[in-house]
Amino acid sequence: MKEFGGEGTIGLLASKLTLEGPIVKDRTSFILSGRRSYLNLLQMPFINNPLGEGDNTGYYFYDVNAKVNHIINDNNRLYLSFYGGNDSGYSNSSHTYSYENLTTSVDEETSMGWGNVISALRWNHVFNKKLFANFSGTYTKYHFNLLNSIERITKEEGELKDEYYYHADYRSGIRDYALKADFDYIPSISHYLRFGASHIFHRFTPGVYATLLKDEVIDRPSLSISDSQEFAVYVEDDIDLSKKLKVNLGLHYSGFMVGEKNYESLQPRASARYLLDKNSSIKASFANMAQFVHLLTNAGMGLPTDLWVPATENIGPQESWQTSLGYYKSIPGGFEFSVEGYYKDMEGLLEYKDGVTYLDIEGNWEDKVEVGRGRSYGMEFFLQKKTGKTTGWIGYTLSRSERQFEQFNDNEWFPFRYDRTHDISLTVSHQFTDRIHFSGTWVYGSGNAITIPTHTFQTPPPNPNGVPGLLYHYAARNNYRMNAYHRLDLGVSFIKPTRWGQRVWNVSVYNAYNRLNPFYVDIRRNYAEHRNMFVQHTLFPALPSVSYGFKF
Amino acid sequence: MLVTASCEKFIEIDLPDFETKFVIQGTLEPGLPIHIMVSKSKDPLASVNWVTYVDDVFGIEQFEIVKDAQVEIIVDGQKSYPLYFEEHFSLGGYTDLGRYTIDDLEIEEGKTYELIVSGSNLPTASSKVVIPYPVDINSVLVERGRPVEFEYFPMVDFTLNFTDPYENNFYEIKAVVEPYQYEINVWGDTVALHKWPQEAYPELKNPLYGENRGFAGGPQSLITDRLFNGREISLEYYCYPPSYAEEGFNVRVYLRNISEDWYKYETTAHLQRSNQADPLAQPVQVHSNIIGGLGILKAGTVTLYEVNVQWEMNSAQ
């Protein structure tokens, strides 16, 4: 609010700049920042592929953040904010293989992108010492798109012998226009009430298109559009029942209107904290929830074709309840420890039916899903140190997330695609001196669960005198675990005050031990060696970087 | 730049250990020979080029046929019958596949048959089925359907009427058209009248009762009785006419009461075959009732109804 300032970083992998300052001194201020990576431009000449030449792979992201704050008077403030960001990864490859008289050329294009736009106008109003409120209007837009295209041509001495073309285009988009009012009311020292209401207009545009014909790509069908409205009203109260016991009781009522259908949900929530002594406490909670948006994940190998879809006139919302119990303790030396167990039960979950394909088939996603149930449970351990030259935290979660659908997998429970049995995060920061800081992060996560065949076997032909058949056997849905994801990031910062502010040299390495983490897996044909391979696709190897940062 | 030079797009990884299993394709039906084919499964990455020319005859060479397994059938949990391997057995496009069979065991409806396959250093595979009871066909009404371009006959519409028993039933409906055609010798003299049965690929007029699978799905229609359980039902079909018939033709309709395992296997296998061209299609678990192995042991009982049709052939178009 008082003076202009900024900071920035120029690095090998990405750069960012942040500027902030007053527009009207002590009344209106702004902050503006932007980032952009350019790894894709730098690495282009150096990408190689174990099967040959002709690859172009890259990834980049950018985002912009802007905010303006304005103080109207002591009781009224306005905030205007905007965020826009986009990530994009792409891979194009072109290879030619020869075997005896046959020449096969394979051209493949894969791209994946996602992004968000969030804009909000918020008015903060203080009614009196006990009551204040925030009124906001927001616009958000999310998009995700995935493109996979393969063309394979085999010729024998220049004459076309075989041709195969496949094109798939997955798009997932959500636009929300929302109005919200949130009130905070403190009637007494032992009560803190929050209540409010919201209304959101949703526009979903999930769209999938697939074809085996090259000509059809030119004339793609339009995406399906689904409009709906969601409203919610809530009230909750933090109550100090005694010096040791504090409870939060709440009630959330939400509704979802789509087409001729109205869904309503009343969701009670409660949590309690009991102080065992000044350094330790026990917490428990229970909550009922409803969610009107579904995530559709694919069960097989291949690219992650996740699709966000809304509840519709035919597909209801997800409903769940969750309970948790935890123990928290402050330990001398600046440590905090907690352990918490939870269980969550879910109904109304969606999974693709067996065999669903978007290839040359009429009908939308609603015809391709089954409804089932799920459960998640686990334990979370957390240890944190906040004070001293060395700070950081370590967290470990042991959990299971499973699904059960009557129509497939013999109605047996199977792991959710994103079930992560072990999840570990370790972060350490150490101040060697005032000018030399070290940071390190290590993360570990169990691999995604996907469905892969375990056998192939012969079958009689479906038609008499027909060609014999070959089928794949899948022992169960999501029967295979991709390799675990783990990564170590290290960084050292050299800080020096200057006349105009501060400069920082940072030397870091992302993925320090060059772990080839899985992005997705599939079966590929090694045409040079005439065999099939089970391959894991990765995105980023070790990425060292040097950056120069400044602050004024 | 050194870092970016180490970028690799993908790496080859190992699948979990593969264990070969028996694959059983067997059928038990009253009135028909016992028919059990046994082969070995392969690694899912195996390159299977499953059609080769062998002396101008299509042959299978990639999936190993098991000829030395110990195969037995136990009837109602009491008596065991060993099966022998019949070397020169062919099935449609298959030649010299071989099968396990037995001469002196009649399959009877209502009885329980347990199949056990062992040996060949593979895990023992087994399956147990109960033979369904036959369901009588009340009537089959044949009518002229829509004209077919360049064909002598229109489509054959037929209505199959039967009474479904109480309990969950599954059916396979097939139709065969059998035209009568004269055999002419080299001097143009008629020497015999023959019948030439042809699969007719029946398709339901009302797909609510079941899915029409087209030519690729085979000549059978598969349905369940969920819409008409315990009631008399008339199912309307249309099927392809014979290409040529000089003295009319027969329409034979087969109503096979099949086990639920048979139905599930056929529908899931067809679904997987239909989507094999799409790398992003959801995987399909093909149903199996083989414990310790793969494949299917089918159980069914068939009834037959035959109608003789005397239609005049259309002029050639």
PDB file of C-alpha atoms in Angstrom, chain B residues 58-315:
ATOM      1  CA  PHE B  58      -5.357 -72.751 -42.672  1.00  0.00           C
ATOM      2  CA  GLY B  59      -3.686 -74.038 -39.575  1.00  0.00           C
ATOM      3  CA  ILE B  60      -3.062 -72.900 -36.048  1.00  0.00           C
ATOM      4  CA  GLU B  61       0.474 -73.060 -34.891  1.00  0.00           C
ATOM      5  CA  GLN B  62       0.893 -70.467 -32.265  1.00  0.00           C
ATOM      6  CA  PHE B  63      -1.215 -71.757 -29.408  1.00  0.00           C
ATOM      7  CA  GLU B  64      -0.030 -75.124 -28.231  1.00  0.00           C
ATOM      8  CA  ILE B  65      -2.716 -77.771 -28.217  1.00  0.00           C
ATOM      9  CA  VAL B  66      -2.358 -80.046 -25.186  1.00  0.00           C
ATOM     10  CA  LYS B  67      -2.571 -83.661 -26.262  1.00  0.00           C
ATOM     11  CA  ASP B  68      -1.324 -85.427 -23.155  1.00  0.00           C
ATOM     12  CA  ALA B  69      -3.452 -83.984 -20.349  1.00  0.00           C
ATOM     13  CA  GLN B  70      -5.440 -86.153 -17.973  1.00  0.00           C
ATOM     14  CA  VAL B  71      -9.042 -85.187 -18.551  1.00  0.00           C
ATOM     15  CA  GLU B  72     -11.943 -86.666 -16.646  1.00  0.00           C
ATOM     16  CA  ILE B  73     -15.603 -85.947 -16.056  1.00  0.00           C
ATOM     17  CA  ILE B  74     -17.319 -86.732 -12.774  1.00  0.00           C
ATOM     18  CA  VAL B  75     -21.080 -87.136 -12.948  1.00  0.00           C
ATOM     19  CA  ASP B  76     -23.144 -85.948  -9.997  1.00  0.00           C
ATOM     20  CA  GLY B  77     -20.066 -86.220  -7.787  1.00  0.00           C
ATOM     21  CA  GLN B  78     -20.026 -89.947  -8.066  1.00  0.00           C
ATOM     22  CA  LYS B  79     -18.553 -91.709 -11.062  1.00  0.00           C
ATOM     23  CA  SER B  80     -15.491 -90.554 -12.943  1.00  0.00           C
ATOM     24  CA  TYR B  81     -15.134 -90.986 -16.704  1.00  0.00           C
ATOM     25  CA  PRO B  82     -11.702 -90.488 -18.295  1.00  0.00           C
ATOM     26  CA  LEU B  83     -11.662 -88.817 -21.717  1.00  0.00           C
ATOM     27  CA  TYR B  84      -9.340 -89.693 -24.589  1.00  0.00           C
ATOM     28  CA  PHE B  85      -7.676 -87.389 -27.061  1.00  0.00           C
ATOM     29  CA  GLU B  86      -9.095 -87.538 -30.572  1.00  0.00           C
ATOM     30  CA  GLU B  87      -6.262 -86.410 -32.836  1.00  0.00           C
ATOM     31  CA  HIS B  88      -7.918 -85.516 -36.109  1.00  0.00           C
ATOM     32  CA  PHE B  89     -10.743 -83.278 -35.121  1.00  0.00           C
ATOM     33  CA  SER B  90     -11.539 -80.143 -37.046  1.00  0.00           C
ATOM     34  CA  LEU B  91     -13.855 -77.297 -36.144  1.00  0.00           C
ATOM     35  CA  GLY B  92     -14.823 -74.859 -38.852  1.00  0.00           C
ATOM     36  CA  GLY B  93     -11.697 -72.991 -39.827  1.00  0.00           C
ATOM     37  CA  TYR B  94      -9.592 -75.037 -37.451  1.00  0.00           C
ATOM     38  CA  THR B  95      -7.981 -78.224 -38.730  1.00  0.00           C
ATOM     39  CA  ASP B  96      -6.291 -80.983 -36.781  1.00  0.00           C
ATOM     40  CA  LEU B  97      -7.031 -79.273 -33.500  1.00  0.00           C
ATOM     41  CA  GLY B  98      -7.890 -82.406 -31.644  1.00  0.00           C
ATOM     42  CA  ARG B  99     -10.285 -82.687 -28.769  1.00  0.00           C
ATOM     43  CA  TYR B 100     -10.934 -84.746 -25.690  1.00  0.00           C
ATOM     44  CA  THR B 101     -14.062 -86.842 -25.843  1.00  0.00           C
ATOM     45  CA  ILE B 102     -15.632 -90.083 -24.696  1.00  0.00           C
ATOM     46  CA  ASP B 103     -17.891 -92.548 -26.456  1.00  0.00           C
ATOM     47  CA  ASP B 104     -20.001 -94.090 -23.729  1.00  0.00           C
ATOM     48  CA  LEU B 105     -21.203 -91.166 -21.687  1.00  0.00           C
ATOM     49  CA  GLU B 106     -24.498 -89.473 -22.513  1.00  0.00           C
ATOM     50  CA  ILE B 107     -25.046 -85.979 -21.207  1.00  0.00           C
ATOM     51  CA  GLU B 108     -28.368 -85.644 -19.415  1.00  0.00           C
ATOM     52  CA  GLU B 109     -30.278 -82.544 -18.417  1.00  0.00           C
ATOM     53  CA  GLY B 110     -30.485 -81.766 -14.725  1.00  0.00           C
ATOM     54  CA  LYS B 111     -27.238 -83.579 -13.905  1.00  0.00           C
ATOM     55  CA  THR B 112     -24.028 -82.040 -12.600  1.00  0.00           C
ATOM     56  CA  TYR B 113     -20.806 -82.602 -14.495  1.00  0.00           C
ATOM     57  CA  GLU B 114     -17.396 -81.715 -13.152  1.00  0.00           C
ATOM     58  CA  LEU B 115     -14.507 -81.491 -15.569  1.00  0.00           C
ATOM     59  CA  ILE B 116     -10.943 -81.875 -14.270  1.00  0.00           C
ATOM     60  CA  VAL B 117      -7.888 -81.289 -16.457  1.00  0.00           C
ATOM     61  CA  SER B 118      -4.425 -81.995 -15.085  1.00  0.00           C
ATOM     62  CA  GLY B 119      -0.906 -82.846 -16.159  1.00  0.00           C
ATOM     63  CA  SER B 120       1.548 -81.204 -18.559  1.00  0.00           C
ATOM     64  CA  ASN B 121       3.240 -79.574 -15.553  1.00  0.00           C
ATOM     65  CA  LEU B 122       0.442 -77.017 -15.390  1.00  0.00           C
ATOM     66  CA  PRO B 123      -1.905 -76.150 -12.534  1.00  0.00           C
ATOM     67  CA  THR B 124      -4.984 -78.333 -12.500  1.00  0.00           C
ATOM     68  CA  ALA B 125      -8.042 -76.697 -14.003  1.00  0.00           C
ATOM     69  CA  SER B 126     -11.597 -77.668 -13.240  1.00  0.00           C
ATOM     70  CA  SER B 127     -15.156 -76.604 -13.791  1.00  0.00           C
ATOM     71  CA  LYS B 128     -18.574 -77.747 -12.678  1.00  0.00           C
ATOM     72  CA  VAL B 129     -21.791 -77.248 -14.637  1.00  0.00           C
ATOM     73  CA  VAL B 130     -25.426 -78.288 -14.406  1.00  0.00           C
ATOM     74  CA  ILE B 131     -27.093 -79.153 -17.681  1.00  0.00           C
ATOM     75  CA  PRO B 132     -30.184 -76.984 -18.210  1.00  0.00           C
ATOM     76  CA  TYR B 133     -33.539 -78.510 -19.076  1.00  0.00           C
ATOM     77  CA  PRO B 134     -34.855 -78.110 -22.583  1.00  0.00           C
ATOM     78  CA  VAL B 135     -37.430 -75.430 -23.295  1.00  0.00           C
ATOM     79  CA  ASP B 136     -40.051 -76.457 -25.828  1.00  0.00           C
ATOM     80  CA  ILE B 137     -40.778 -74.265 -28.799  1.00  0.00           C
ATOM     81  CA  ASN B 138     -44.513 -73.715 -29.141  1.00  0.00           C
ATOM     82  CA  SER B 139     -44.390 -72.462 -32.706  1.00  0.00           C
ATOM     83  CA  VAL B 140     -42.337 -70.706 -35.377  1.00  0.00           C
ATOM     84  CA  LEU B 141     -44.223 -68.524 -37.831  1.00  0.00           C
ATOM     85  CA  VAL B 142     -42.320 -67.630 -41.013  1.00  0.00           C
ATOM     86  CA  GLU B 143     -43.279 -64.609 -43.141  1.00  0.00           C
ATOM     87  CA  ARG B 144     -41.859 -62.658 -46.028  1.00  0.00           C
ATOM     88  CA  GLY B 145     -39.740 -59.756 -44.909  1.00  0.00           C
ATOM     89  CA  ARG B 146     -38.319 -56.741 -46.650  1.00  0.00           C
ATOM     90  CA  PRO B 147     -36.910 -57.193 -50.150  1.00  0.00           C
ATOM     91  CA  VAL B 148     -33.173 -57.665 -50.524  1.00  0.00           C
ATOM     92  CA  GLU B 149     -31.443 -56.138 -53.478  1.00  0.00           C
ATOM     93  CA  PHE B 150     -29.939 -58.643 -55.923  1.00  0.00           C
ATOM     94  CA  GLU B 151     -31.405 -61.606 -54.003  1.00  0.00           C
ATOM     95  CA  TYR B 152     -34.002 -64.102 -55.140  1.00  0.00           C
ATOM     96  CA  PHE B 153     -35.800 -64.072 -51.829  1.00  0.00           C
ATOM     97  CA  PRO B 154     -36.757 -61.361 -49.364  1.00  0.00           C
ATOM     98  CA  MET B 155     -35.546 -61.438 -45.817  1.00  0.00           C
ATOM     99  CA  VAL B 156     -37.044 -64.233 -43.777  1.00  0.00           C
ATOM    100  CA  ASP B 157     -39.070 -62.931 -40.827  1.00  0.00           C
ATOM    101  CA  PHE B 158     -39.869 -65.475 -38.191  1.00  0.00           C
ATOM    102  CA  THR B 159     -41.618 -65.334 -34.850  1.00  0.00           C
ATOM    103  CA  LEU B 160     -40.401 -67.748 -32.228  1.00  0.00           C
ATOM    104  CA  ASN B 161     -42.936 -68.577 -29.522  1.00  0.00           C
ATOM    105  CA  PHE B 162     -42.062 -70.454 -26.347  1.00  0.00           C
ATOM    106  CA  THR B 163     -42.894 -70.488 -22.649  1.00  0.00           C
ATOM    107  CA  ASP B 164     -40.084 -69.432 -20.358  1.00  0.00           C
ATOM    108  CA  PRO B 165     -39.785 -71.398 -17.113  1.00  0.00           C
ATOM    109  CA  TYR B 166     -39.605 -69.648 -13.777  1.00  0.00           C
ATOM    110  CA  GLU B 167     -35.975 -69.042 -12.711  1.00  0.00           C
ATOM    111  CA  ASN B 168     -33.317 -67.084 -14.536  1.00  0.00           C
ATOM    112  CA  ASN B 169     -32.814 -68.445 -18.040  1.00  0.00           C
ATOM    113  CA  PHE B 170     -30.430 -67.632 -20.826  1.00  0.00           C
ATOM    114  CA  TYR B 171     -30.926 -68.505 -24.438  1.00  0.00           C
ATOM    115  CA  GLU B 172     -29.024 -68.845 -27.657  1.00  0.00           C
ATOM    116  CA  ILE B 173     -31.198 -68.676 -30.771  1.00  0.00           C
ATOM    117  CA  LYS B 174     -29.869 -69.804 -34.121  1.00  0.00           C
ATOM    118  CA  ALA B 175     -31.497 -70.166 -37.469  1.00  0.00           C
ATOM    119  CA  VAL B 176     -30.503 -72.206 -40.469  1.00  0.00           C
ATOM    120  CA  VAL B 177     -32.036 -71.921 -43.905  1.00  0.00           C
ATOM    121  CA  GLU B 178     -31.778 -75.057 -45.952  1.00  0.00           C
ATOM    122  CA  PRO B 179     -32.606 -74.569 -49.613  1.00  0.00           C
ATOM    123  CA  TYR B 180     -33.323 -77.472 -51.921  1.00  0.00           C
ATOM    124  CA  GLN B 181     -31.141 -77.350 -54.988  1.00  0.00           C
ATOM    125  CA  TYR B 182     -30.724 -79.766 -57.864  1.00  0.00           C
ATOM    126  CA  GLU B 183     -27.408 -81.319 -58.645  1.00  0.00           C
ATOM    127  CA  ILE B 184     -26.761 -81.144 -62.387  1.00  0.00           C
ATOM    128  CA  ASN B 185     -24.167 -83.405 -64.081  1.00  0.00           C
ATOM    129  CA  VAL B 186     -21.887 -82.344 -66.894  1.00  0.00           C
ATOM    130  CA  TRP B 187     -24.529 -83.331 -69.494  1.00  0.00           C
ATOM    131  CA  GLY B 188     -27.122 -81.047 -67.908  1.00  0.00           C
ATOM    132  CA  ASP B 189     -29.163 -83.857 -66.375  1.00  0.00           C
ATOM    133  CA  THR B 190     -30.623 -83.566 -62.915  1.00  0.00           C
ATOM    134  CA  VAL B 191     -29.129 -86.294 -60.785  1.00  0.00           C
ATOM    135  CA  ALA B 192     -30.183 -85.456 -57.232  1.00  0.00           C
ATOM    136  CA  LEU B 193     -31.925 -82.957 -54.997  1.00  0.00           C
ATOM    137  CA  HIS B 194     -29.770 -81.723 -52.182  1.00  0.00           C
ATOM    138  CA  LYS B 195     -30.263 -79.611 -49.145  1.00  0.00           C
ATOM    139  CA  TRP B 196     -27.620 -76.966 -48.463  1.00  0.00           C
ATOM    140  CA  PRO B 197     -27.854 -75.684 -44.894  1.00  0.00           C
ATOM    141  CA  GLN B 198     -26.681 -72.133 -44.424  1.00  0.00           C
ATOM    142  CA  GLU B 199     -26.378 -70.146 -41.238  1.00  0.00           C
ATOM    143  CA  ALA B 200     -29.000 -67.401 -41.349  1.00  0.00           C
ATOM    144  CA  TYR B 201     -27.718 -64.908 -38.700  1.00  0.00           C
ATOM    145  CA  PRO B 202     -31.022 -64.060 -36.987  1.00  0.00           C
ATOM    146  CA  GLU B 203     -31.428 -60.531 -35.623  1.00  0.00           C
ATOM    147  CA  LEU B 204     -34.016 -59.348 -33.144  1.00  0.00           C
ATOM    148  CA  LYS B 205     -36.518 -56.809 -34.387  1.00  0.00           C
ATOM    149  CA  ASN B 206     -36.819 -55.437 -30.846  1.00  0.00           C
ATOM    150  CA  PRO B 207     -33.308 -54.916 -29.421  1.00  0.00           C
ATOM    151  CA  LEU B 208     -34.736 -54.515 -25.926  1.00  0.00           C
ATOM    152  CA  TYR B 209     -34.564 -58.296 -25.603  1.00  0.00           C
ATOM    153  CA  GLY B 210     -30.919 -58.555 -26.577  1.00  0.00           C
ATOM    154  CA  GLU B 211     -28.102 -57.080 -28.583  1.00  0.00           C
ATOM    155  CA  ASN B 212     -27.825 -57.684 -32.327  1.00  0.00           C
ATOM    156  CA  ARG B 213     -24.165 -58.399 -32.912  1.00  0.00           C
ATOM    157  CA  GLY B 214     -23.975 -58.419 -36.678  1.00  0.00           C
ATOM    158  CA  PHE B 215     -22.003 -60.802 -38.795  1.00  0.00           C
ATOM    159  CA  ALA B 216     -18.868 -60.402 -36.717  1.00  0.00           C
ATOM    160  CA  GLY B 217     -20.656 -61.611 -33.618  1.00  0.00           C
ATOM    161  CA  GLY B 218     -21.518 -64.961 -35.096  1.00  0.00           C
ATOM    162  CA  PRO B 219     -24.747 -66.632 -36.204  1.00  0.00           C
ATOM    163  CA  GLN B 220     -26.369 -66.739 -32.773  1.00  0.00           C
ATOM    164  CA  SER B 221     -28.640 -64.378 -30.908  1.00  0.00           C
ATOM    165  CA  LEU B 222     -28.155 -64.280 -27.145  1.00  0.00           C
ATOM    166  CA  ILE B 223     -30.900 -63.186 -24.785  1.00  0.00           C
ATOM    167  CA  THR B 224     -31.917 -63.382 -21.146  1.00  0.00           C
ATOM    168  CA  ASP B 225     -35.422 -63.780 -19.777  1.00  0.00           C
ATOM    169  CA  ARG B 226     -35.331 -60.676 -17.583  1.00  0.00           C
ATOM    170  CA  LEU B 227     -38.191 -59.097 -19.548  1.00  0.00           C
ATOM    171  CA  PHE B 228     -40.416 -62.164 -19.725  1.00  0.00           C
ATOM    172  CA  ASN B 229     -39.462 -64.456 -16.877  1.00  0.00           C
ATOM    173  CA  GLY B 230     -41.969 -67.254 -16.421  1.00  0.00           C
ATOM    174  CA  ARG B 231     -44.204 -66.152 -19.299  1.00  0.00           C
ATOM    175  CA  GLU B 232     -45.050 -67.125 -22.839  1.00  0.00           C
ATOM    176  CA  ILE B 233     -43.094 -64.958 -25.236  1.00  0.00           C
ATOM    177  CA  SER B 234     -43.055 -64.331 -28.969  1.00  0.00           C
ATOM    178  CA  LEU B 235     -39.719 -63.055 -30.252  1.00  0.00           C
ATOM    179  CA  GLU B 236     -39.652 -61.534 -33.718  1.00  0.00           C
ATOM    180  CA  TYR B 237     -36.555 -62.056 -35.790  1.00  0.00           C
ATOM    181  CA  TYR B 238     -35.403 -61.473 -39.298  1.00  0.00           C
ATOM    182  CA  CYS B 239     -32.667 -63.424 -40.977  1.00  0.00           C
ATOM    183  CA  TYR B 240     -30.980 -63.811 -44.315  1.00  0.00           C
ATOM    184  CA  PRO B 241     -32.652 -65.875 -46.988  1.00  0.00           C
ATOM    185  CA  PRO B 242     -30.986 -68.629 -48.960  1.00  0.00           C
ATOM    186  CA  SER B 243     -29.163 -67.382 -52.032  1.00  0.00           C
ATOM    187  CA  TYR B 244     -31.009 -69.803 -54.299  1.00  0.00           C
ATOM    188  CA  ALA B 245     -33.627 -72.537 -53.895  1.00  0.00           C
ATOM    189  CA  GLU B 246     -35.393 -74.507 -56.585  1.00  0.00           C
ATOM    190  CA  GLU B 247     -37.873 -76.448 -54.456  1.00  0.00           C
ATOM    191  CA  GLY B 248     -38.395 -74.200 -51.505  1.00  0.00           C
ATOM    192  CA  PHE B 249     -36.365 -74.264 -48.331  1.00  0.00           C
ATOM    193  CA  ASN B 250     -36.528 -75.214 -44.702  1.00  0.00           C
ATOM    194  CA  VAL B 251     -36.133 -72.793 -41.854  1.00  0.00           C
ATOM    195  CA  ARG B 252     -34.739 -74.494 -38.778  1.00  0.00           C
ATOM    196  CA  VAL B 253     -34.808 -72.559 -35.539  1.00  0.00           C
ATOM    197  CA  TYR B 254     -32.719 -73.742 -32.616  1.00  0.00           C
ATOM    198  CA  LEU B 255     -33.657 -72.643 -29.127  1.00  0.00           C
ATOM    199  CA  ARG B 256     -30.816 -73.510 -26.834  1.00  0.00           C
ATOM    200  CA  ASN B 257     -31.269 -73.100 -23.092  1.00  0.00           C
ATOM    201  CA  ILE B 258     -27.738 -72.248 -21.996  1.00  0.00           C
ATOM    202  CA  SER B 259     -25.982 -71.808 -18.683  1.00  0.00           C
ATOM    203  CA  GLU B 260     -25.412 -68.328 -17.299  1.00  0.00           C
ATOM    204  CA  ASP B 261     -21.640 -68.877 -17.652  1.00  0.00           C
ATOM    205  CA  TRP B 262     -22.078 -69.620 -21.357  1.00  0.00           C
ATOM    206  CA  TYR B 263     -24.087 -66.438 -21.829  1.00  0.00           C
ATOM    207  CA  LYS B 264     -21.617 -64.271 -19.923  1.00  0.00           C
ATOM    208  CA  TYR B 265     -18.639 -65.748 -21.750  1.00  0.00           C
ATOM    209  CA  GLU B 266     -20.128 -65.146 -25.199  1.00  0.00           C
ATOM    210  CA  THR B 267     -21.223 -61.580 -24.476  1.00  0.00           C
ATOM    211  CA  THR B 268     -17.942 -60.530 -22.866  1.00  0.00           C
ATOM    212  CA  ALA B 269     -15.797 -62.251 -25.505  1.00  0.00           C
ATOM    213  CA  HIS B 270     -17.758 -60.519 -28.262  1.00  0.00           C
ATOM    214  CA  LEU B 271     -17.369 -57.165 -26.494  1.00  0.00           C
ATOM    215  CA  GLN B 272     -13.609 -57.567 -26.235  1.00  0.00           C
ATOM    216  CA  ARG B 273     -13.261 -58.609 -29.880  1.00  0.00           C
ATOM    217  CA  SER B 274     -15.348 -55.620 -30.967  1.00  0.00           C
ATOM    218  CA  ASN B 275     -13.024 -53.130 -29.286  1.00  0.00           C
ATOM    219  CA  GLN B 276      -9.606 -54.557 -30.023  1.00  0.00           C
ATOM    220  CA  ALA B 277      -8.985 -51.876 -32.661  1.00  0.00           C
ATOM    221  CA  ASP B 278      -9.269 -49.076 -30.102  1.00  0.00           C
ATOM    222  CA  PRO B 279      -6.167 -48.596 -27.932  1.00  0.00           C
ATOM    223  CA  LEU B 280      -8.105 -46.317 -25.578  1.00  0.00           C
ATOM    224  CA  ALA B 281     -11.117 -48.607 -25.095  1.00  0.00           C
ATOM    225  CA  GLN B 282     -11.813 -49.869 -21.598  1.00  0.00           C
ATOM    226  CA  PRO B 283     -10.515 -53.408 -21.030  1.00  0.00           C
ATOM    227  CA  VAL B 284     -13.057 -56.216 -20.950  1.00  0.00           C
ATOM    228  CA  GLN B 285     -12.825 -59.067 -18.471  1.00  0.00           C
ATOM    229  CA  VAL B 286     -13.940 -62.141 -20.399  1.00  0.00           C
ATOM    230  CA  HIS B 287     -16.000 -64.335 -18.127  1.00  0.00           C
ATOM    231  CA  SER B 288     -14.659 -67.761 -17.244  1.00  0.00           C
ATOM    232  CA  ASN B 289     -15.973 -70.643 -15.158  1.00  0.00           C
ATOM    233  CA  ILE B 290     -12.681 -72.507 -15.166  1.00  0.00           C
ATOM    234  CA  ILE B 291     -11.057 -72.690 -11.757  1.00  0.00           C
ATOM    235  CA  GLY B 292      -7.284 -72.640 -12.048  1.00  0.00           C
ATOM    236  CA  GLY B 293      -7.425 -72.033 -15.778  1.00  0.00           C
ATOM    237  CA  LEU B 294      -9.026 -69.976 -18.523  1.00  0.00           C
ATOM    238  CA  GLY B 295     -11.777 -70.452 -21.057  1.00  0.00           C
ATOM    239  CA  ILE B 296     -15.262 -71.804 -20.674  1.00  0.00           C
ATOM    240  CA  LEU B 297     -17.150 -75.043 -20.113  1.00  0.00           C
ATOM    241  CA  LYS B 298     -20.501 -74.531 -21.731  1.00  0.00           C
ATOM    242  CA  ALA B 299     -23.673 -76.349 -20.796  1.00  0.00           C
ATOM    243  CA  GLY B 300     -26.848 -76.203 -22.802  1.00  0.00           C
ATOM    244  CA  THR B 301     -29.824 -78.095 -24.149  1.00  0.00           C
ATOM    245  CA  VAL B 302     -31.304 -77.438 -27.543  1.00  0.00           C
ATOM    246  CA  THR B 303     -34.746 -77.822 -29.057  1.00  0.00           C
ATOM    247  CA  LEU B 304     -35.412 -77.539 -32.719  1.00  0.00           C
ATOM    248  CA  TYR B 305     -38.348 -76.417 -34.808  1.00  0.00           C
ATOM    249  CA  GLU B 306     -38.437 -76.755 -38.578  1.00  0.00           C
ATOM    250  CA  VAL B 307     -40.724 -75.019 -41.054  1.00  0.00           C
ATOM    251  CA  ASN B 308     -40.826 -75.745 -44.755  1.00  0.00           C
ATOM    252  CA  VAL B 309     -41.233 -72.649 -46.885  1.00  0.00           C
ATOM    253  CA  GLN B 310     -42.451 -72.631 -50.479  1.00  0.00           C
ATOM    254  CA  TRP B 311     -41.779 -69.142 -51.839  1.00  0.00           C
ATOM    255  CA  GLU B 312     -41.369 -68.280 -55.447  1.00  0.00           C
ATOM    256  CA  MET B 313     -38.036 -66.815 -56.268  1.00  0.00           C
ATOM    257  CA  ASN B 314     -37.990 -63.174 -57.351  1.00  0.00           C
ATOM    258  CA  SER B 315     -36.697 -62.341 -60.793  1.00  0.00           C
TER     259      SER B 315
END
